[in-house]
mmCIF file of C-alpha atoms in Angstrom:
data_model
loop_
_atom_site.group_PDB
_atom_site.id
_atom_site.type_symbol
_atom_site.label_atom_id
_atom_site.label_comp_id
_atom_site.label_asym_id
_atom_site.label_seq_id
_atom_site.Cartn_x
_atom_site.Cartn_y
_atom_site.Cartn_z
ATOM 1 C CA MET R 1 -7.414 -15.727 16.583
ATOM 2 C CA THR R 2 -6.033 -18.533 18.721
ATOM 3 C CA ARG R 3 -2.880 -20.434 17.846
ATOM 4 C CA THR R 4 -5.065 -23.402 16.900
ATOM 5 C CA GLY R 5 -7.121 -21.176 14.620
ATOM 6 C CA MET R 6 -3.990 -19.779 13.015
ATOM 7 C CA GLU R 7 -2.649 -23.257 12.345
ATOM 8 C CA GLY R 8 -6.041 -24.212 10.897
ATOM 9 C CA LEU R 9 -5.988 -21.275 8.501
ATOM 10 C CA TYR R 10 -2.400 -22.016 7.515
ATOM 11 C CA SER R 11 -3.378 -25.636 6.855
ATOM 12 C CA ALA R 12 -6.285 -24.462 4.681
ATOM 13 C CA ILE R 13 -3.882 -22.266 2.703
ATOM 14 C CA GLU R 14 -1.598 -25.258 2.190
ATOM 15 C CA ASP R 15 -4.545 -27.412 1.063
ATOM 16 C CA ALA R 16 -5.700 -24.753 -1.424
ATOM 17 C CA ALA R 17 -2.165 -24.318 -2.783
ATOM 18 C CA ALA R 18 -1.713 -28.073 -3.152
ATOM 19 C CA LEU R 19 -4.644 -28.160 -5.578
ATOM 20 C CA LEU R 20 -2.492 -26.001 -7.860
ATOM 21 C CA ASP R 21 0.733 -27.921 -7.133
ATOM 22 C CA VAL R 22 2.081 -24.836 -5.377
ATOM 23 C CA ARG R 23 4.355 -25.105 -2.343
ATOM 24 C CA VAL R 24 3.642 -22.611 0.447
ATOM 25 C CA SER R 25 6.531 -20.651 1.953
ATOM 26 C CA ARG R 26 5.856 -20.695 5.701
ATOM 27 C CA ASP R 27 8.575 -18.066 6.168
ATOM 28 C CA LYS R 28 6.508 -15.675 4.020
ATOM 29 C CA VAL R 29 2.976 -16.620 5.075
ATOM 30 C CA TRP R 30 3.222 -17.131 8.840
ATOM 31 C CA PRO R 31 4.475 -13.592 9.625
ATOM 32 C CA ILE R 32 1.493 -12.207 7.689
ATOM 33 C CA LEU R 33 -0.942 -14.356 9.652
ATOM 34 C CA THR R 34 0.580 -13.253 12.962
ATOM 35 C CA THR R 35 0.452 -9.609 11.854
ATOM 36 C CA TYR R 36 -3.336 -9.813 11.421
ATOM 37 C CA GLU R 37 -4.113 -12.484 14.036
ATOM 38 C CA ASP R 38 -6.253 -10.234 16.255
ATOM 39 C CA ALA R 39 -8.428 -9.159 13.309
ATOM 40 C CA LEU R 40 -8.657 -12.472 11.452
ATOM 41 C CA PRO R 41 -11.916 -13.783 13.005
ATOM 42 C CA ARG R 42 -13.867 -10.813 11.609
ATOM 43 C CA LEU R 43 -12.135 -10.614 8.216
ATOM 44 C CA VAL R 44 -13.102 -12.049 4.847
ATOM 45 C CA VAL R 45 -10.486 -14.588 3.756
ATOM 46 C CA ALA R 46 -10.324 -15.461 0.055
ATOM 47 C CA PHE R 47 -8.063 -17.555 -2.175
ATOM 48 C CA ARG R 48 -7.363 -16.743 -5.819
ATOM 49 C CA ALA R 49 -6.038 -18.935 -8.620
ATOM 50 C CA THR R 50 -5.194 -17.909 -12.177
ATOM 51 C CA THR R 51 -4.568 -19.629 -15.497
ATOM 52 C CA ARG R 52 -1.747 -17.229 -16.325
ATOM 53 C CA GLY R 53 0.862 -19.792 -15.297
ATOM 54 C CA THR R 54 2.266 -17.963 -12.280
ATOM 55 C CA GLY R 55 2.795 -21.098 -10.195
ATOM 56 C CA ASP R 56 1.313 -19.293 -7.215
ATOM 57 C CA LEU R 57 -1.763 -18.836 -5.037
ATOM 58 C CA ASP R 58 -2.860 -15.456 -3.725
ATOM 59 C CA CYS R 59 -4.700 -14.978 -0.438
ATOM 60 C CA ARG R 60 -6.787 -11.944 0.441
ATOM 61 C CA PHE R 61 -7.873 -10.475 3.778
ATOM 62 C CA THR R 62 -10.569 -7.789 3.554
ATOM 63 C CA ALA R 63 -12.730 -5.673 5.878
ATOM 64 C CA LEU R 64 -9.710 -4.008 7.492
ATOM 65 C CA PRO R 65 -10.516 -0.625 9.123
ATOM 66 C CA ALA R 66 -10.935 2.356 6.811
ATOM 67 C CA ASP R 67 -8.801 4.698 8.913
ATOM 68 C CA VAL R 68 -5.639 2.559 8.744
ATOM 69 C CA ASN R 69 -3.167 2.648 5.846
ATOM 70 C CA PRO R 70 -2.609 -1.098 5.266
ATOM 71 C CA TYR R 71 0.560 -0.595 3.243
ATOM 72 C CA ALA R 72 2.168 1.658 5.875
ATOM 73 C CA PHE R 73 1.096 -0.831 8.537
ATOM 74 C CA ALA R 74 2.629 -3.734 6.595
ATOM 75 C CA VAL R 75 5.892 -1.817 6.222
ATOM 76 C CA SER R 76 5.924 -1.003 9.940
ATOM 77 C CA ARG R 77 5.508 -4.703 10.754
ATOM 78 C CA GLY R 78 8.268 -5.788 8.390
ATOM 79 C CA ILE R 79 6.062 -7.814 6.031
ATOM 80 C CA ALA R 80 6.379 -5.337 3.129
ATOM 81 C CA PRO R 81 9.438 -3.372 1.986
ATOM 82 C CA PRO R 82 9.378 0.432 1.819
ATOM 83 C CA THR R 83 9.835 2.137 -1.552
ATOM 84 C CA ASP R 84 10.511 5.613 -2.909
ATOM 85 C CA HIS R 85 8.408 4.867 -5.999
ATOM 86 C CA PRO R 86 5.039 6.681 -6.268
ATOM 87 C CA VAL R 87 3.329 3.315 -5.660
ATOM 88 C CA GLY R 88 4.380 3.709 -2.039
ATOM 89 C CA THR R 89 2.503 6.995 -1.519
ATOM 90 C CA LEU R 90 -0.575 6.412 -3.667
ATOM 91 C CA LEU R 91 -2.678 4.879 -0.888
ATOM 92 C CA ALA R 92 -1.989 7.813 1.430
ATOM 93 C CA ASP R 93 -3.062 10.178 -1.363
ATOM 94 C CA VAL R 94 -6.253 8.153 -1.866
ATOM 95 C CA GLN R 95 -7.032 8.311 1.850
ATOM 96 C CA GLY R 96 -6.623 12.070 1.814
ATOM 97 C CA LYS R 97 -9.046 12.629 -1.068
ATOM 98 C CA LEU R 98 -11.694 9.864 -1.282
ATOM 99 C CA PRO R 99 -14.261 8.416 1.154
ATOM 100 C CA ILE R 100 -13.252 4.892 2.219
ATOM 101 C CA THR R 101 -15.309 2.117 3.767
ATOM 102 C CA ALA R 102 -12.654 -0.606 4.254
ATOM 103 C CA HIS R 103 -9.341 -2.001 3.033
ATOM 104 C CA GLY R 104 -7.915 -5.369 2.114
ATOM 105 C CA VAL R 105 -4.493 -6.907 1.565
ATOM 106 C CA ASP R 106 -3.248 -9.630 -0.769
ATOM 107 C CA PHE R 107 -0.269 -11.890 -0.334
ATOM 108 C CA SER R 108 1.368 -14.613 -2.376
ATOM 109 C CA VAL R 109 1.977 -17.962 -0.664
ATOM 110 C CA VAL R 110 5.358 -17.980 -2.417
ATOM 111 C CA ASP R 111 6.568 -14.363 -2.205
ATOM 112 C CA GLY R 112 4.559 -12.736 0.592
ATOM 113 C CA PHE R 113 2.844 -9.318 0.733
ATOM 114 C CA LYS R 114 1.704 -7.961 -2.648
ATOM 115 C CA LYS R 115 -1.320 -5.677 -2.766
ATOM 116 C CA THR R 116 -3.752 -3.414 -0.983
ATOM 117 C CA TRP R 117 -7.427 -2.946 -1.820
ATOM 118 C CA THR R 118 -9.394 0.147 -0.890
ATOM 119 C CA PHE R 119 -13.193 -0.035 -0.965
ATOM 120 C CA LEU R 120 -15.243 3.076 -1.729
ATOM 121 C CA PRO R 121 -18.934 3.506 -0.810
ATOM 122 C CA VAL R 122 -21.172 1.448 -3.106
ATOM 123 C CA ASN R 123 -23.948 4.007 -2.587
ATOM 124 C CA ASP R 124 -21.605 6.869 -3.483
ATOM 125 C CA LEU R 125 -19.465 5.707 -6.393
ATOM 126 C CA GLN R 126 -16.649 8.132 -7.087
ATOM 127 C CA LYS R 127 -15.586 10.160 -10.104
ATOM 128 C CA LEU R 128 -12.325 9.195 -11.753
ATOM 129 C CA SER R 129 -11.329 12.851 -11.884
ATOM 130 C CA LYS R 130 -10.632 12.658 -8.139
ATOM 131 C CA LEU R 131 -8.163 9.822 -8.721
ATOM 132 C CA ALA R 132 -6.588 11.454 -11.757
ATOM 133 C CA ASP R 133 -5.784 14.561 -9.691
ATOM 134 C CA LEU R 134 -3.717 12.636 -7.133
ATOM 135 C CA PRO R 135 -0.003 13.468 -7.455
ATOM 136 C CA SER R 136 1.121 9.829 -7.230
ATOM 137 C CA MET R 137 -1.506 8.373 -9.593
ATOM 138 C CA PRO R 138 -0.135 6.897 -12.843
ATOM 139 C CA PRO R 139 -0.500 9.541 -15.590
ATOM 140 C CA SER R 140 -2.076 6.853 -17.774
ATOM 141 C CA LEU R 141 -5.376 7.316 -15.929
ATOM 142 C CA ALA R 142 -5.712 10.914 -17.114
ATOM 143 C CA ALA R 143 -4.363 9.952 -20.538
ATOM 144 C CA ASN R 144 -7.259 7.523 -21.001
ATOM 145 C CA PHE R 145 -9.998 9.616 -19.455
ATOM 146 C CA ASP R 146 -11.881 9.847 -22.743
ATOM 147 C CA PHE R 147 -12.072 6.039 -22.879
ATOM 148 C CA TYR R 148 -13.668 5.805 -19.436
ATOM 149 C CA THR R 149 -16.070 8.646 -20.193
ATOM 150 C CA ARG R 150 -17.114 7.188 -23.542
ATOM 151 C CA TYR R 151 -18.180 3.916 -21.893
ATOM 152 C CA GLY R 152 -19.900 5.548 -18.918
ATOM 153 C CA LEU R 153 -17.322 4.489 -16.319
ATOM 154 C CA ASP R 154 -15.977 7.892 -15.306
ATOM 155 C CA ASP R 155 -18.310 8.190 -12.284
ATOM 156 C CA LYS R 156 -18.534 4.512 -11.259
ATOM 157 C CA ASN R 157 -15.282 4.030 -9.316
ATOM 158 C CA SER R 158 -15.839 1.520 -6.490
ATOM 159 C CA MET R 159 -12.367 0.303 -5.480
ATOM 160 C CA ILE R 160 -8.648 0.844 -6.009
ATOM 161 C CA GLY R 161 -6.101 -1.975 -5.932
ATOM 162 C CA ILE R 162 -2.369 -1.283 -5.651
ATOM 163 C CA ASP R 163 0.182 -3.967 -6.556
ATOM 164 C CA TYR R 164 3.504 -3.042 -4.958
ATOM 165 C CA PRO R 165 5.914 -5.565 -6.546
ATOM 166 C CA SER R 166 4.417 -5.049 -10.031
ATOM 167 C CA ARG R 167 3.930 -1.297 -9.545
ATOM 168 C CA THR R 168 0.487 -1.353 -11.100
ATOM 169 C CA VAL R 169 -2.927 -0.004 -10.115
ATOM 170 C CA ASN R 170 -6.347 -1.566 -10.646
ATOM 171 C CA VAL R 171 -9.296 0.806 -10.940
ATOM 172 C CA TYR R 172 -12.649 -0.917 -10.331
ATOM 173 C CA PHE R 173 -16.143 -0.019 -11.506
ATOM 174 C CA LEU R 174 -19.583 -1.126 -10.338
ATOM 175 C CA GLN R 175 -22.968 -0.325 -11.899
ATOM 176 C CA ALA R 176 -21.467 0.055 -15.361
ATOM 177 C CA PRO R 177 -23.960 0.760 -18.161
ATOM 178 C CA ALA R 178 -25.569 -2.407 -19.512
ATOM 179 C CA GLU R 179 -24.022 -1.689 -22.904
ATOM 180 C CA CYS R 180 -20.571 -2.425 -21.440
ATOM 181 C CA ARG R 181 -21.570 -6.088 -21.168
ATOM 182 C CA GLU R 182 -22.866 -6.430 -24.710
ATOM 183 C CA PRO R 183 -20.621 -8.342 -27.173
ATOM 184 C CA ARG R 184 -20.459 -5.422 -29.603
ATOM 185 C CA THR R 185 -19.284 -3.042 -26.885
ATOM 186 C CA VAL R 186 -16.817 -5.523 -25.371
ATOM 187 C CA ARG R 187 -15.250 -6.002 -28.811
ATOM 188 C CA ALA R 188 -15.092 -2.237 -29.310
ATOM 189 C CA MET R 189 -13.471 -1.649 -25.924
ATOM 190 C CA LEU R 190 -10.780 -4.261 -26.516
ATOM 191 C CA SER R 191 -10.129 -3.017 -30.039
ATOM 192 C CA GLU R 192 -9.744 0.548 -28.813
ATOM 193 C CA LEU R 193 -7.214 -0.612 -26.206
ATOM 194 C CA GLY R 194 -5.230 -2.573 -28.790
ATOM 195 C CA LEU R 195 -6.096 -5.895 -27.126
ATOM 196 C CA PRO R 196 -6.872 -9.205 -28.874
ATOM 197 C CA ASP R 197 -10.383 -10.027 -30.084
ATOM 198 C CA PRO R 198 -12.407 -11.627 -27.262
ATOM 199 C CA SER R 199 -13.219 -15.327 -27.252
ATOM 200 C CA GLU R 200 -16.795 -16.544 -26.961
ATOM 201 C CA GLN R 201 -16.080 -17.519 -23.350
ATOM 202 C CA MET R 202 -14.962 -13.994 -22.561
ATOM 203 C CA LEU R 203 -18.064 -12.534 -24.191
ATOM 204 C CA GLU R 204 -20.260 -14.928 -22.194
ATOM 205 C CA LEU R 205 -18.648 -13.997 -18.885
ATOM 206 C CA ALA R 206 -18.565 -10.281 -19.706
ATOM 207 C CA GLY R 207 -22.300 -10.477 -20.382
ATOM 208 C CA ARG R 208 -22.861 -11.508 -16.753
ATOM 209 C CA ALA R 209 -20.200 -9.321 -15.154
ATOM 210 C CA VAL R 210 -21.010 -7.525 -11.910
ATOM 211 C CA GLY R 211 -17.841 -5.452 -12.115
ATOM 212 C CA ILE R 212 -15.203 -4.223 -14.552
ATOM 213 C CA TYR R 213 -11.685 -3.116 -13.810
ATOM 214 C CA THR R 214 -8.675 -1.827 -15.683
ATOM 215 C CA THR R 215 -4.963 -2.060 -14.891
ATOM 216 C CA LEU R 216 -2.576 0.870 -15.205
ATOM 217 C CA SER R 217 1.132 1.431 -14.567
ATOM 218 C CA TRP R 218 3.598 4.289 -14.328
ATOM 219 C CA ASP R 219 5.627 2.855 -17.221
ATOM 220 C CA SER R 220 3.044 3.161 -19.999
ATOM 221 C CA GLN R 221 0.380 5.566 -21.184
ATOM 222 C CA LYS R 222 -1.845 2.644 -22.142
ATOM 223 C CA ILE R 223 -4.492 0.742 -20.214
ATOM 224 C CA GLU R 224 -2.621 -2.524 -19.842
ATOM 225 C CA ARG R 225 -5.481 -4.871 -19.016
ATOM 226 C CA ILE R 226 -9.261 -4.970 -18.726
ATOM 227 C CA THR R 227 -11.081 -7.542 -16.605
ATOM 228 C CA PHE R 228 -14.723 -8.571 -16.212
ATOM 229 C CA ALA R 229 -15.786 -10.106 -12.867
ATOM 230 C CA THR R 230 -18.718 -12.514 -12.538
ATOM 231 C CA MET R 231 -20.300 -13.734 -9.287
ATOM 232 C CA VAL R 232 -20.210 -17.479 -8.563
ATOM 233 C CA PRO R 233 -22.879 -18.082 -5.877
ATOM 234 C CA ASP R 234 -22.501 -21.892 -5.905
ATOM 235 C CA MET R 235 -19.021 -23.280 -6.413
ATOM 236 C CA GLU R 236 -20.276 -26.863 -6.665
ATOM 237 C CA ALA R 237 -22.416 -26.042 -9.704
ATOM 238 C CA PHE R 238 -19.896 -23.623 -11.167
ATOM 239 C CA PRO R 239 -18.036 -26.016 -13.497
ATOM 240 C CA ALA R 240 -21.303 -27.291 -14.961
ATOM 241 C CA ARG R 241 -22.483 -23.808 -15.905
ATOM 242 C CA VAL R 242 -19.329 -22.223 -17.215
ATOM 243 C CA PRO R 243 -16.612 -23.851 -19.346
ATOM 244 C CA VAL R 244 -13.397 -23.585 -17.346
ATOM 245 C CA PRO R 245 -9.780 -24.767 -17.620
ATOM 246 C CA PRO R 246 -9.194 -28.091 -15.801
ATOM 247 C CA GLU R 247 -6.951 -26.626 -13.094
ATOM 248 C CA ILE R 248 -9.583 -24.024 -12.231
ATOM 249 C CA GLU R 249 -12.303 -26.695 -12.191
ATOM 250 C CA LYS R 250 -10.227 -28.810 -9.792
ATOM 251 C CA PHE R 251 -9.639 -25.803 -7.576
ATOM 252 C CA ALA R 252 -13.330 -24.824 -7.622
ATOM 253 C CA LYS R 253 -14.524 -28.301 -6.627
ATOM 254 C CA ASN R 254 -12.058 -28.869 -3.812
ATOM 255 C CA VAL R 255 -10.927 -25.568 -2.293
ATOM 256 C CA PRO R 256 -11.769 -25.412 1.446
ATOM 257 C CA TYR R 257 -14.303 -22.994 2.961
ATOM 258 C CA THR R 258 -15.692 -22.544 6.456
ATOM 259 C CA TYR R 259 -19.358 -21.572 6.123
ATOM 260 C CA PRO R 260 -22.537 -23.640 5.482
ATOM 261 C CA GLY R 261 -23.689 -24.434 1.956
ATOM 262 C CA ALA R 262 -21.732 -24.247 -1.272
ATOM 263 C CA GLY R 263 -18.580 -22.211 -1.665
ATOM 264 C CA GLN R 264 -18.885 -18.810 -3.310
ATOM 265 C CA GLY R 265 -16.574 -16.684 -5.369
ATOM 266 C CA LEU R 266 -15.773 -14.429 -8.299
ATOM 267 C CA TYR R 267 -14.729 -15.647 -11.737
ATOM 268 C CA ASN R 268 -12.769 -13.053 -13.695
ATOM 269 C CA VAL R 269 -11.750 -13.013 -17.335
ATOM 270 C CA ALA R 270 -8.929 -10.641 -18.277
ATOM 271 C CA SER R 271 -7.598 -9.430 -21.611
ATOM 272 C CA HIS R 272 -4.021 -8.189 -21.981
ATOM 273 C CA PRO R 273 -1.630 -7.901 -24.936
ATOM 274 C CA GLY R 274 -0.651 -11.562 -24.553
ATOM 275 C CA GLY R 275 -4.238 -12.811 -24.801
ATOM 276 C CA GLU R 276 -6.872 -13.878 -22.260
ATOM 277 C CA TYR R 277 -6.640 -15.575 -18.907
ATOM 278 C CA PHE R 278 -9.018 -16.446 -16.094
ATOM 279 C CA LYS R 279 -8.968 -15.931 -12.343
ATOM 280 C CA LEU R 280 -11.123 -17.611 -9.729
ATOM 281 C CA GLN R 281 -11.447 -16.039 -6.295
ATOM 282 C CA THR R 282 -13.069 -18.313 -3.724
ATOM 283 C CA TYR R 283 -14.292 -17.185 -0.328
ATOM 284 C CA HIS R 284 -12.812 -19.315 2.459
ATOM 285 C CA GLN R 285 -14.212 -17.284 5.371
ATOM 286 C CA LEU R 286 -16.911 -14.637 5.277
ATOM 287 C CA GLY R 287 -15.978 -12.989 8.560
ATOM 288 C CA GLU R 288 -18.200 -11.740 11.351
ATOM 289 C CA GLY R 289 -20.596 -9.315 9.695
ATOM 290 C CA SER R 290 -17.900 -8.093 7.321
ATOM 291 C CA LEU R 291 -18.552 -5.442 4.700
ATOM 292 C CA GLU R 292 -17.486 -7.597 1.771
ATOM 293 C CA ALA R 293 -19.721 -10.487 2.829
ATOM 294 C CA ARG R 294 -22.705 -8.137 2.998
ATOM 295 C CA VAL R 295 -21.984 -6.194 -0.182
ATOM 296 C CA LEU R 296 -20.303 -8.552 -2.637
ATOM 297 C CA LEU R 297 -21.928 -11.814 -1.669
ATOM 298 C CA GLY R 298 -25.200 -10.266 -0.619
ATOM 299 C CA SER R 299 -25.498 -8.584 -4.017
ATOM 300 C CA ALA R 300 -25.910 -12.027 -5.528
ATOM 301 C CA GLY R 301 -28.592 -12.971 -3.036
ATOM 302 C CA SER R 302 -26.398 -15.678 -1.591
ATOM 303 C CA ALA R 303 -24.741 -14.340 1.538
ATOM 304 C CA ARG R 304 -24.817 -16.873 4.346
#
């Protein structure tokens, strides 16, 4: 990407953050942009806001090559710190055991590099037993294997997300049984995990979810969070169809994107011990024939 293109992307990040009254740290963000500058034109670029009160904006780059370890690369470039914690070796273990189609990285506009995302084949969803056997995987995955099996998720693994500062892991599922989206089942799942009863808004969004994911850590035997992800093929119509918090509505209506038509995204509702919160991921750039644009956006019939 040219210097002009880099400045344009940085400006778009600032504009998106301003909608949330968040100040971007150029010292954190610019080194990340320069690290990926050669790949940026062909990557998916997404922005993500949350109602959890973090005072932050996350940015995501996806469609990075499958044969590169994005965490090790980030450490080698000085944009992520090394660690002796198992979180630092989990991605290498995943690469040694599971088929991978692409990776992604997340960074905070305030604190810098945060996460990696590893995409598995959507036509060959993986068994959780492969993940549970990895030496650096949180033991809580194996401890909750019966939960995943009971709800038909044990062979639907589609992606793994690793949060390095928080030392947590997200395990994603596609093609979950239809029952997992029914109000009765959603209530049962949350009750079994010791999470609060779902609101009507959560039940509505869960009923249309295209994906489900759970969050695990090395510090607890429990599943710490469960999230339902819903496609948003038309950001302009989004607030009219789904009741949303005002800050998310403002973000949805005004966040910048670079492709023709209406902006697109994912709207997630998460349950954790403190209650519910919502996350909106908007796609700023779809990339040049990128995997995520074809798979995630194309699955909604709205890829452009």
